[in-house]
PDB file of C-alpha atoms in Angstrom:
ATOM      1  CA  HIS G   1     -29.613 -26.675  15.559  1.00 95.00           C
ATOM      2  CA  THR G   2     -32.897 -28.558  15.359  1.00 97.00           C
ATOM      3  CA  PHE G   3     -35.783 -28.129  12.931  1.00 98.00           C
ATOM      4  CA  LYS G   4     -38.915 -30.155  13.556  1.00 97.00           C
ATOM      5  CA  VAL G   5     -42.304 -30.345  11.860  1.00 98.00           C
ATOM      6  CA  LEU G   6     -45.306 -31.648  13.780  1.00 97.00           C
ATOM      7  CA  GLU G   7     -48.784 -32.117  12.368  1.00 96.00           C
ATOM      8  CA  LEU G   8     -52.039 -31.956  14.267  1.00 93.00           C
ATOM      9  CA  LYS G   9     -54.084 -34.671  12.609  1.00 92.00           C
ATOM     10  CA  GLU G  10     -57.835 -35.015  12.979  1.00 90.00           C
ATOM     11  CA  ASP G  11     -57.415 -37.983  15.332  1.00 92.00           C
ATOM     12  CA  ASN G  12     -55.410 -35.778  17.730  1.00 93.00           C
ATOM     13  CA  PHE G  13     -57.604 -32.673  17.553  1.00 93.00           C
ATOM     14  CA  ASP G  14     -59.593 -33.511  20.685  1.00 94.00           C
ATOM     15  CA  ALA G  15     -56.534 -34.664  22.647  1.00 94.00           C
ATOM     16  CA  LEU G  16     -54.708 -31.352  22.149  1.00 94.00           C
ATOM     17  CA  LYS G  17     -57.916 -29.361  22.676  1.00 95.00           C
ATOM     18  CA  ASN G  18     -58.557 -31.115  26.002  1.00 95.00           C
ATOM     19  CA  LEU G  19     -54.940 -30.643  27.071  1.00 94.00           C
ATOM     20  CA  LEU G  20     -55.195 -26.889  26.510  1.00 94.00           C
ATOM     21  CA  ILE G  21     -58.567 -26.658  28.244  1.00 95.00           C
ATOM     22  CA  SER G  22     -56.986 -28.326  31.283  1.00 94.00           C
ATOM     23  CA  GLU G  23     -53.962 -25.971  31.139  1.00 94.00           C
ATOM     24  CA  PHE G  24     -55.741 -22.652  30.576  1.00 95.00           C
ATOM     25  CA  PRO G  25     -57.493 -22.061  33.936  1.00 95.00           C
ATOM     26  CA  GLU G  26     -54.229 -21.954  35.908  1.00 95.00           C
ATOM     27  CA  THR G  27     -52.545 -20.184  32.999  1.00 95.00           C
ATOM     28  CA  TYR G  28     -54.824 -17.217  33.697  1.00 96.00           C
ATOM     29  CA  LEU G  29     -55.499 -17.498  37.438  1.00 96.00           C
ATOM     30  CA  SER G  30     -53.500 -19.187  40.169  1.00 95.00           C
ATOM     31  CA  LYS G  31     -55.118 -22.088  41.976  1.00 94.00           C
ATOM     32  CA  LEU G  32     -54.588 -20.267  45.266  1.00 94.00           C
ATOM     33  CA  SER G  33     -56.400 -17.151  44.033  1.00 95.00           C
ATOM     34  CA  PHE G  34     -59.289 -19.213  42.665  1.00 96.00           C
ATOM     35  CA  GLU G  35     -59.659 -21.186  45.912  1.00 96.00           C
ATOM     36  CA  ARG G  36     -59.433 -18.038  48.046  1.00 96.00           C
ATOM     37  CA  THR G  37     -62.337 -16.459  46.160  1.00 97.00           C
ATOM     38  CA  MET G  38     -64.350 -19.681  46.267  1.00 96.00           C
ATOM     39  CA  VAL G  39     -63.990 -19.937  50.058  1.00 97.00           C
ATOM     40  CA  LEU G  40     -64.847 -16.257  50.539  1.00 97.00           C
ATOM     41  CA  LEU G  41     -67.644 -15.789  47.993  1.00 97.00           C
ATOM     42  CA  GLY G  42     -68.584 -19.186  46.619  1.00 96.00           C
ATOM     43  CA  LYS G  43     -68.065 -21.156  43.427  1.00 94.00           C
ATOM     44  CA  GLU G  44     -70.064 -18.837  41.173  1.00 94.00           C
ATOM     45  CA  ALA G  45     -67.901 -15.837  42.102  1.00 96.00           C
ATOM     46  CA  ALA G  46     -64.719 -17.857  41.593  1.00 96.00           C
ATOM     47  CA  TYR G  47     -65.908 -18.952  38.144  1.00 95.00           C
ATOM     48  CA  LYS G  48     -66.768 -15.356  37.264  1.00 95.00           C
ATOM     49  CA  LYS G  49     -63.317 -14.203  38.361  1.00 96.00           C
ATOM     50  CA  LEU G  50     -61.643 -16.882  36.244  1.00 96.00           C
ATOM     51  CA  LYS G  51     -63.757 -16.160  33.150  1.00 95.00           C
ATOM     52  CA  SER G  52     -62.951 -12.447  33.420  1.00 95.00           C
ATOM     53  CA  LYS G  53     -59.355 -13.411  32.557  1.00 95.00           C
ATOM     54  CA  PHE G  54     -60.208 -15.163  29.257  1.00 96.00           C
ATOM     55  CA  PRO G  55     -59.485 -12.898  26.262  1.00 95.00           C
ATOM     56  CA  ARG G  56     -62.267 -12.279  23.746  1.00 93.00           C
ATOM     57  CA  GLY G  57     -60.250 -10.968  20.813  1.00 94.00           C
ATOM     58  CA  LYS G  58     -59.165 -13.438  18.142  1.00 94.00           C
ATOM     59  CA  LYS G  59     -55.576 -12.187  18.021  1.00 94.00           C
ATOM     60  CA  LEU G  60     -54.955 -12.521  21.757  1.00 95.00           C
ATOM     61  CA  ARG G  61     -56.699 -15.891  21.907  1.00 96.00           C
ATOM     62  CA  SER G  62     -54.509 -17.130  19.087  1.00 96.00           C
ATOM     63  CA  GLY G  63     -51.375 -15.785  20.760  1.00 95.00           C
ATOM     64  CA  ASP G  64     -52.290 -17.383  24.082  1.00 96.00           C
ATOM     65  CA  VAL G  65     -52.860 -20.770  22.416  1.00 96.00           C
ATOM     66  CA  GLY G  66     -49.436 -20.540  20.769  1.00 95.00           C
ATOM     67  CA  GLU G  67     -47.799 -19.566  24.050  1.00 95.00           C
ATOM     68  CA  VAL G  68     -49.389 -22.385  26.061  1.00 96.00           C
ATOM     69  CA  ILE G  69     -48.644 -25.022  23.403  1.00 96.00           C
ATOM     70  CA  SER G  70     -45.013 -23.892  23.247  1.00 96.00           C
ATOM     71  CA  ARG G  71     -44.718 -23.891  27.045  1.00 96.00           C
ATOM     72  CA  THR G  72     -46.159 -27.393  27.208  1.00 95.00           C
ATOM     73  CA  TYR G  73     -43.813 -28.574  24.452  1.00 96.00           C
ATOM     74  CA  ILE G  74     -40.790 -27.149  26.276  1.00 97.00           C
ATOM     75  CA  GLU G  75     -41.650 -28.852  29.551  1.00 96.00           C
ATOM     76  CA  LYS G  76     -42.664 -32.203  28.093  1.00 94.00           C
ATOM     77  CA  HIS G  77     -40.052 -32.588  25.358  1.00 95.00           C
ATOM     78  CA  LEU G  78     -37.051 -30.326  26.035  1.00 95.00           C
ATOM     79  CA  ASP G  79     -36.492 -31.024  29.745  1.00 92.00           C
ATOM     80  CA  TYR G  80     -36.673 -27.372  30.765  1.00 97.00           C
ATOM     81  CA  VAL G  81     -39.063 -25.725  33.233  1.00 97.00           C
ATOM     82  CA  VAL G  82     -41.147 -22.602  32.656  1.00 97.00           C
ATOM     83  CA  PRO G  83     -40.997 -21.165  36.204  1.00 96.00           C
ATOM     84  CA  ILE G  84     -44.031 -18.867  36.049  1.00 95.00           C
ATOM     85  CA  LYS G  85     -47.245 -18.666  34.057  1.00 93.00           C
ATOM     86  CA  LYS G  86     -46.891 -15.013  33.157  1.00 93.00           C
ATOM     87  CA  LEU G  87     -50.432 -14.545  31.808  1.00 94.00           C
ATOM     88  CA  GLN G  88     -51.664 -14.664  35.411  1.00 93.00           C
ATOM     89  CA  TRP G  89     -50.242 -11.124  35.727  1.00 93.00           C
ATOM     90  CA  ARG G  90     -51.752  -9.649  32.561  1.00 91.00           C
ATOM     91  CA  ASP G  91     -53.037  -6.094  33.256  1.00 88.00           C
ATOM     92  CA  HIS G  92     -56.235  -6.664  31.269  1.00 90.00           C
ATOM     93  CA  ARG G  93     -57.531  -9.628  29.343  1.00 90.00           C
ATOM     94  CA  GLU G  94     -57.441  -7.666  26.072  1.00 88.00           C
ATOM     95  CA  MET G  95     -53.878  -6.406  26.523  1.00 87.00           C
ATOM     96  CA  ALA G  96     -50.768  -8.190  25.288  1.00 85.00           C
ATOM     97  CA  MET G  97     -47.883  -8.561  27.712  1.00 84.00           C
ATOM     98  CA  ARG G  98     -44.425  -7.164  27.118  1.00 83.00           C
ATOM     99  CA  GLY G  99     -41.183  -9.093  27.237  1.00 86.00           C
ATOM    100  CA  ASP G 100     -40.082 -12.457  25.913  1.00 92.00           C
ATOM    101  CA  ASP G 101     -42.973 -14.799  25.129  1.00 95.00           C
ATOM    102  CA  VAL G 102     -41.612 -17.695  27.168  1.00 96.00           C
ATOM    103  CA  ILE G 103     -38.440 -18.057  29.238  1.00 97.00           C
ATOM    104  CA  ALA G 104     -37.593 -21.579  30.365  1.00 98.00           C
ATOM    105  CA  ILE G 105     -34.741 -22.616  32.617  1.00 97.00           C
ATOM    106  CA  LYS G 106     -32.727 -25.653  33.619  1.00 96.00           C
ATOM    107  CA  ILE G 107     -30.499 -25.756  36.681  1.00 93.00           C
ATOM    108  CA  ASP G 108     -27.177 -27.390  35.825  1.00 86.00           C
ATOM    109  CA  GLY G 109     -25.031 -27.423  38.965  1.00 84.00           C
ATOM    110  CA  ASP G 110     -24.046 -23.822  39.637  1.00 84.00           C
ATOM    111  CA  GLU G 111     -25.105 -22.764  36.144  1.00 90.00           C
ATOM    112  CA  ILE G 112     -28.520 -21.893  34.745  1.00 95.00           C
ATOM    113  CA  LYS G 113     -29.420 -22.771  31.174  1.00 97.00           C
ATOM    114  CA  PHE G 114     -32.109 -20.779  29.359  1.00 98.00           C
ATOM    115  CA  ILE G 115     -34.530 -21.197  26.478  1.00 98.00           C
ATOM    116  CA  LYS G 116     -35.710 -17.918  24.991  1.00 98.00           C
ATOM    117  CA  CYS G 117     -38.876 -18.638  23.040  1.00 98.00           C
ATOM    118  CA  GLU G 118     -40.919 -16.747  20.499  1.00 97.00           C
ATOM    119  CA  ALA G 119     -44.342 -18.336  20.025  1.00 97.00           C
ATOM    120  CA  LYS G 120     -46.314 -17.513  16.889  1.00 97.00           C
ATOM    121  CA  SER G 121     -49.863 -18.625  16.168  1.00 97.00           C
ATOM    122  CA  VAL G 122     -51.024 -17.578  12.700  1.00 96.00           C
ATOM    123  CA  GLN G 123     -53.434 -18.881  10.116  1.00 95.00           C
ATOM    124  CA  SER G 124     -50.975 -18.238   7.288  1.00 96.00           C
ATOM    125  CA  LEU G 125     -47.291 -17.822   8.012  1.00 97.00           C
ATOM    126  CA  ASN G 126     -45.494 -14.983   6.216  1.00 97.00           C
ATOM    127  CA  ASN G 127     -42.010 -13.516   6.104  1.00 97.00           C
ATOM    128  CA  ASN G 128     -42.955 -10.493   8.218  1.00 97.00           C
ATOM    129  CA  THR G 129     -43.971 -12.767  11.107  1.00 96.00           C
ATOM    130  CA  LEU G 130     -40.695 -14.654  10.840  1.00 97.00           C
ATOM    131  CA  LYS G 131     -38.659 -11.433  10.672  1.00 97.00           C
ATOM    132  CA  GLU G 132     -40.461 -10.138  13.749  1.00 96.00           C
ATOM    133  CA  ALA G 133     -39.677 -13.378  15.610  1.00 97.00           C
ATOM    134  CA  ARG G 134     -36.020 -13.220  14.582  1.00 97.00           C
ATOM    135  CA  LYS G 135     -35.801  -9.604  15.758  1.00 97.00           C
ATOM    136  CA  GLU G 136     -37.274 -10.506  19.155  1.00 96.00           C
ATOM    137  CA  LEU G 137     -34.947 -13.477  19.611  1.00 97.00           C
ATOM    138  CA  ASP G 138     -31.899 -11.366  18.686  1.00 97.00           C
ATOM    139  CA  GLN G 139     -32.776  -8.525  21.069  1.00 96.00           C
ATOM    140  CA  TYR G 140     -30.576  -8.011  24.136  1.00 95.00           C
ATOM    141  CA  ASP G 141     -27.649  -9.681  22.385  1.00 96.00           C
ATOM    142  CA  GLY G 142     -29.771 -12.801  21.944  1.00 97.00           C
ATOM    143  CA  LYS G 143     -30.199 -13.346  25.677  1.00 96.00           C
ATOM    144  CA  PRO G 144     -33.314 -13.152  27.872  1.00 96.00           C
ATOM    145  CA  SER G 145     -34.253  -9.527  28.396  1.00 94.00           C
ATOM    146  CA  PRO G 146     -33.394  -8.015  31.794  1.00 93.00           C
ATOM    147  CA  HIS G 147     -37.052  -6.968  32.095  1.00 93.00           C
ATOM    148  CA  SER G 148     -38.248 -10.541  31.594  1.00 94.00           C
ATOM    149  CA  LEU G 149     -35.769 -11.935  34.113  1.00 96.00           C
ATOM    150  CA  ASP G 150     -36.690  -9.309  36.724  1.00 96.00           C
ATOM    151  CA  PHE G 151     -40.375 -10.061  36.139  1.00 95.00           C
ATOM    152  CA  ILE G 152     -39.787 -13.789  36.680  1.00 97.00           C
ATOM    153  CA  ILE G 153     -37.731 -13.159  39.820  1.00 97.00           C
ATOM    154  CA  GLU G 154     -40.393 -10.913  41.380  1.00 96.00           C
ATOM    155  CA  ARG G 155     -43.234 -13.287  40.513  1.00 96.00           C
ATOM    156  CA  LEU G 156     -41.293 -16.205  42.006  1.00 97.00           C
ATOM    157  CA  HIS G 157     -41.069 -14.212  45.235  1.00 96.00           C
ATOM    158  CA  ASP G 158     -44.814 -13.540  44.999  1.00 93.00           C
ATOM    159  CA  ILE G 159     -45.653 -17.239  44.789  1.00 92.00           C
ATOM    160  CA  GLY G 160     -43.225 -18.182  47.548  1.00 93.00           C
ATOM    161  CA  ASN G 161     -40.490 -19.847  45.493  1.00 96.00           C
ATOM    162  CA  GLU G 162     -37.736 -17.949  47.281  1.00 96.00           C
ATOM    163  CA  GLU G 163     -35.005 -20.472  46.524  1.00 95.00           C
ATOM    164  CA  LEU G 164     -35.334 -20.229  42.742  1.00 95.00           C
ATOM    165  CA  ALA G 165     -35.944 -16.461  42.859  1.00 96.00           C
ATOM    166  CA  GLU G 166     -32.726 -15.914  44.792  1.00 95.00           C
ATOM    167  CA  LYS G 167     -30.752 -18.265  42.564  1.00 94.00           C
ATOM    168  CA  LEU G 168     -31.900 -16.401  39.447  1.00 95.00           C
ATOM    169  CA  GLU G 169     -31.249 -12.994  40.982  1.00 94.00           C
ATOM    170  CA  VAL G 170     -27.734 -13.905  42.101  1.00 92.00           C
ATOM    171  CA  HIS G 171     -27.033 -15.391  38.653  1.00 91.00           C
ATOM    172  CA  LYS G 172     -28.353 -12.282  36.896  1.00 89.00           C
ATOM    173  CA  HIS G 173     -26.259  -9.852  38.936  1.00 87.00           C
ATOM    174  CA  HIS G 174     -23.059 -11.791  39.549  1.00 86.00           C
ATOM    175  CA  LYS G 175     -22.647 -14.028  36.512  1.00 84.00           C
ATOM    176  CA  ARG G 176     -22.541 -13.323  32.824  1.00 83.00           C
ATOM    177  CA  ILE G 177     -25.150 -15.246  30.829  1.00 91.00           C
ATOM    178  CA  ARG G 178     -23.050 -17.000  28.221  1.00 92.00           C
ATOM    179  CA  LYS G 179     -24.207 -17.634  24.679  1.00 94.00           C
ATOM    180  CA  GLN G 180     -23.688 -21.362  25.108  1.00 95.00           C
ATOM    181  CA  ASP G 181     -26.160 -21.285  28.021  1.00 95.00           C
ATOM    182  CA  VAL G 182     -29.016 -19.907  25.883  1.00 97.00           C
ATOM    183  CA  LYS G 183     -31.066 -21.670  23.216  1.00 98.00           C
ATOM    184  CA  HIS G 184     -33.534 -19.925  20.940  1.00 98.00           C
ATOM    185  CA  LEU G 185     -36.869 -21.570  20.235  1.00 98.00           C
ATOM    186  CA  LEU G 186     -39.241 -20.454  17.499  1.00 98.00           C
ATOM    187  CA  PHE G 187     -42.539 -22.285  17.928  1.00 98.00           C
ATOM    188  CA  VAL G 188     -45.129 -21.756  15.189  1.00 98.00           C
ATOM    189  CA  PHE G 189     -48.731 -23.002  15.231  1.00 98.00           C
ATOM    190  CA  THR G 190     -50.169 -22.522  11.741  1.00 97.00           C
ATOM    191  CA  ASN G 191     -52.101 -23.786   8.741  1.00 96.00           C
ATOM    192  CA  SER G 192     -49.005 -23.219   6.605  1.00 97.00           C
ATOM    193  CA  ASN G 193     -46.394 -25.816   5.714  1.00 97.00           C
ATOM    194  CA  PRO G 194     -43.383 -25.277   8.052  1.00 97.00           C
ATOM    195  CA  ASN G 195     -41.106 -26.890   5.444  1.00 97.00           C
ATOM    196  CA  LEU G 196     -41.404 -23.736   3.325  1.00 97.00           C
ATOM    197  CA  LEU G 197     -40.914 -20.252   4.853  1.00 98.00           C
ATOM    198  CA  GLN G 198     -40.105 -21.421   8.373  1.00 98.00           C
ATOM    199  CA  LYS G 199     -37.448 -23.852   7.201  1.00 98.00           C
ATOM    200  CA  THR G 200     -35.917 -21.208   4.926  1.00 97.00           C
ATOM    201  CA  ALA G 201     -35.678 -18.774   7.850  1.00 97.00           C
ATOM    202  CA  PHE G 202     -34.156 -21.485  10.040  1.00 98.00           C
ATOM    203  CA  GLU G 203     -31.496 -22.332   7.456  1.00 97.00           C
ATOM    204  CA  ALA G 204     -30.653 -18.647   6.955  1.00 97.00           C
ATOM    205  CA  TYR G 205     -29.553 -18.160  10.577  1.00 97.00           C
ATOM    206  CA  THR G 206     -25.837 -17.415  10.895  1.00 95.00           C
ATOM    207  CA  GLY G 207     -25.602 -16.377  14.550  1.00 95.00           C
ATOM    208  CA  ASP G 208     -23.997 -18.020  17.562  1.00 95.00           C
ATOM    209  CA  PHE G 209     -26.999 -19.339  19.491  1.00 97.00           C
ATOM    210  CA  CYS G 210     -28.340 -22.877  19.317  1.00 97.00           C
ATOM    211  CA  GLN G 211     -31.584 -22.735  17.330  1.00 98.00           C
ATOM    212  CA  ILE G 212     -34.687 -24.893  17.776  1.00 98.00           C
ATOM    213  CA  SER G 213     -37.470 -24.294  15.278  1.00 98.00           C
ATOM    214  CA  VAL G 214     -40.743 -26.194  15.649  1.00 98.00           C
ATOM    215  CA  GLY G 215     -43.664 -25.902  13.272  1.00 98.00           C
ATOM    216  CA  LEU G 216     -46.992 -27.367  14.365  1.00 98.00           C
ATOM    217  CA  LYS G 217     -49.194 -27.612  11.284  1.00 97.00           C
ATOM    218  CA  THR G 218     -52.955 -27.976  11.359  1.00 95.00           C
ATOM    219  CA  LYS G 219     -55.736 -27.815   8.790  1.00 92.00           C
ATOM    220  CA  ASN G 220     -58.050 -26.205  11.356  1.00 92.00           C
ATOM    221  CA  HIS G 221     -56.125 -23.349  12.983  1.00 95.00           C
ATOM    222  CA  GLN G 222     -58.993 -20.923  13.594  1.00 95.00           C
ATOM    223  CA  GLU G 223     -61.529 -23.668  14.248  1.00 95.00           C
ATOM    224  CA  PHE G 224     -59.217 -25.163  16.867  1.00 95.00           C
ATOM    225  CA  ILE G 225     -58.762 -21.881  18.746  1.00 96.00           C
ATOM    226  CA  THR G 226     -62.486 -21.070  18.628  1.00 96.00           C
ATOM    227  CA  THR G 227     -63.393 -24.527  19.920  1.00 96.00           C
ATOM    228  CA  VAL G 228     -60.885 -24.337  22.788  1.00 96.00           C
ATOM    229  CA  PHE G 229     -62.314 -21.073  24.110  1.00 96.00           C
ATOM    230  CA  GLU G 230     -65.951 -22.001  23.537  1.00 96.00           C
ATOM    231  CA  GLU G 231     -65.564 -25.197  25.550  1.00 95.00           C
ATOM    232  CA  LEU G 232     -63.408 -23.419  28.150  1.00 94.00           C
ATOM    233  CA  ASN G 233     -66.140 -20.830  28.744  1.00 93.00           C
ATOM    234  CA  ASN G 234     -68.857 -23.503  28.797  1.00 93.00           C
ATOM    235  CA  GLN G 235     -67.059 -25.343  31.604  1.00 90.00           C
ATOM    236  CA  TYR G 236     -67.557 -22.395  33.928  1.00 87.00           C
ATOM    237  CA  GLU G 237     -71.197 -21.524  33.276  1.00 79.00           C
TER     238      GLU G 237
END
């Protein structure tokens, strides 16, 4: 098990903000879809289409920031790949998506390793949030939900990654996902000190899955999220 505390210091505020601003456009709209609209209708229409995907509500914006930071952390620091950006398929920009927050994979020979991630972005962390995360991670016997795996497989077909889609589908139907092939990740972006409630919840775990708990602490949680979306919208005026 691994417990890690990160802190967003003032000197790094702009670096993380700019990273997210660069990640968010393709998080919400595929490059192919954007370019198709731009060729057909022009840049202004493509910008309008992209901006129509940005959520306006504080709760969804916060959740999306947590999800994208956790996805970026997984790919840059844990050597796993998040195969699809699921927010591209959100029904409406003000609707939350069902299923596991983030599923990451690693191909290991004939086996597939998984990270099942719950991403939480909250001003003040509380026990209810941690209990909710634990419940989500423990669902489906602690493994990625069948719904989430089917969603990933179908979206991989949609974007033309047939090889990975077929590998995942064969694995899902013909192999048992073993506990040792799944890691749980709780990623929290918050004003609160992760060494308190989050660490207590981490140490209380008695199950069989490898646990990774990461707390990213900041003094400017709401300010950070507001700034990201303000500058994101301004880029596409």
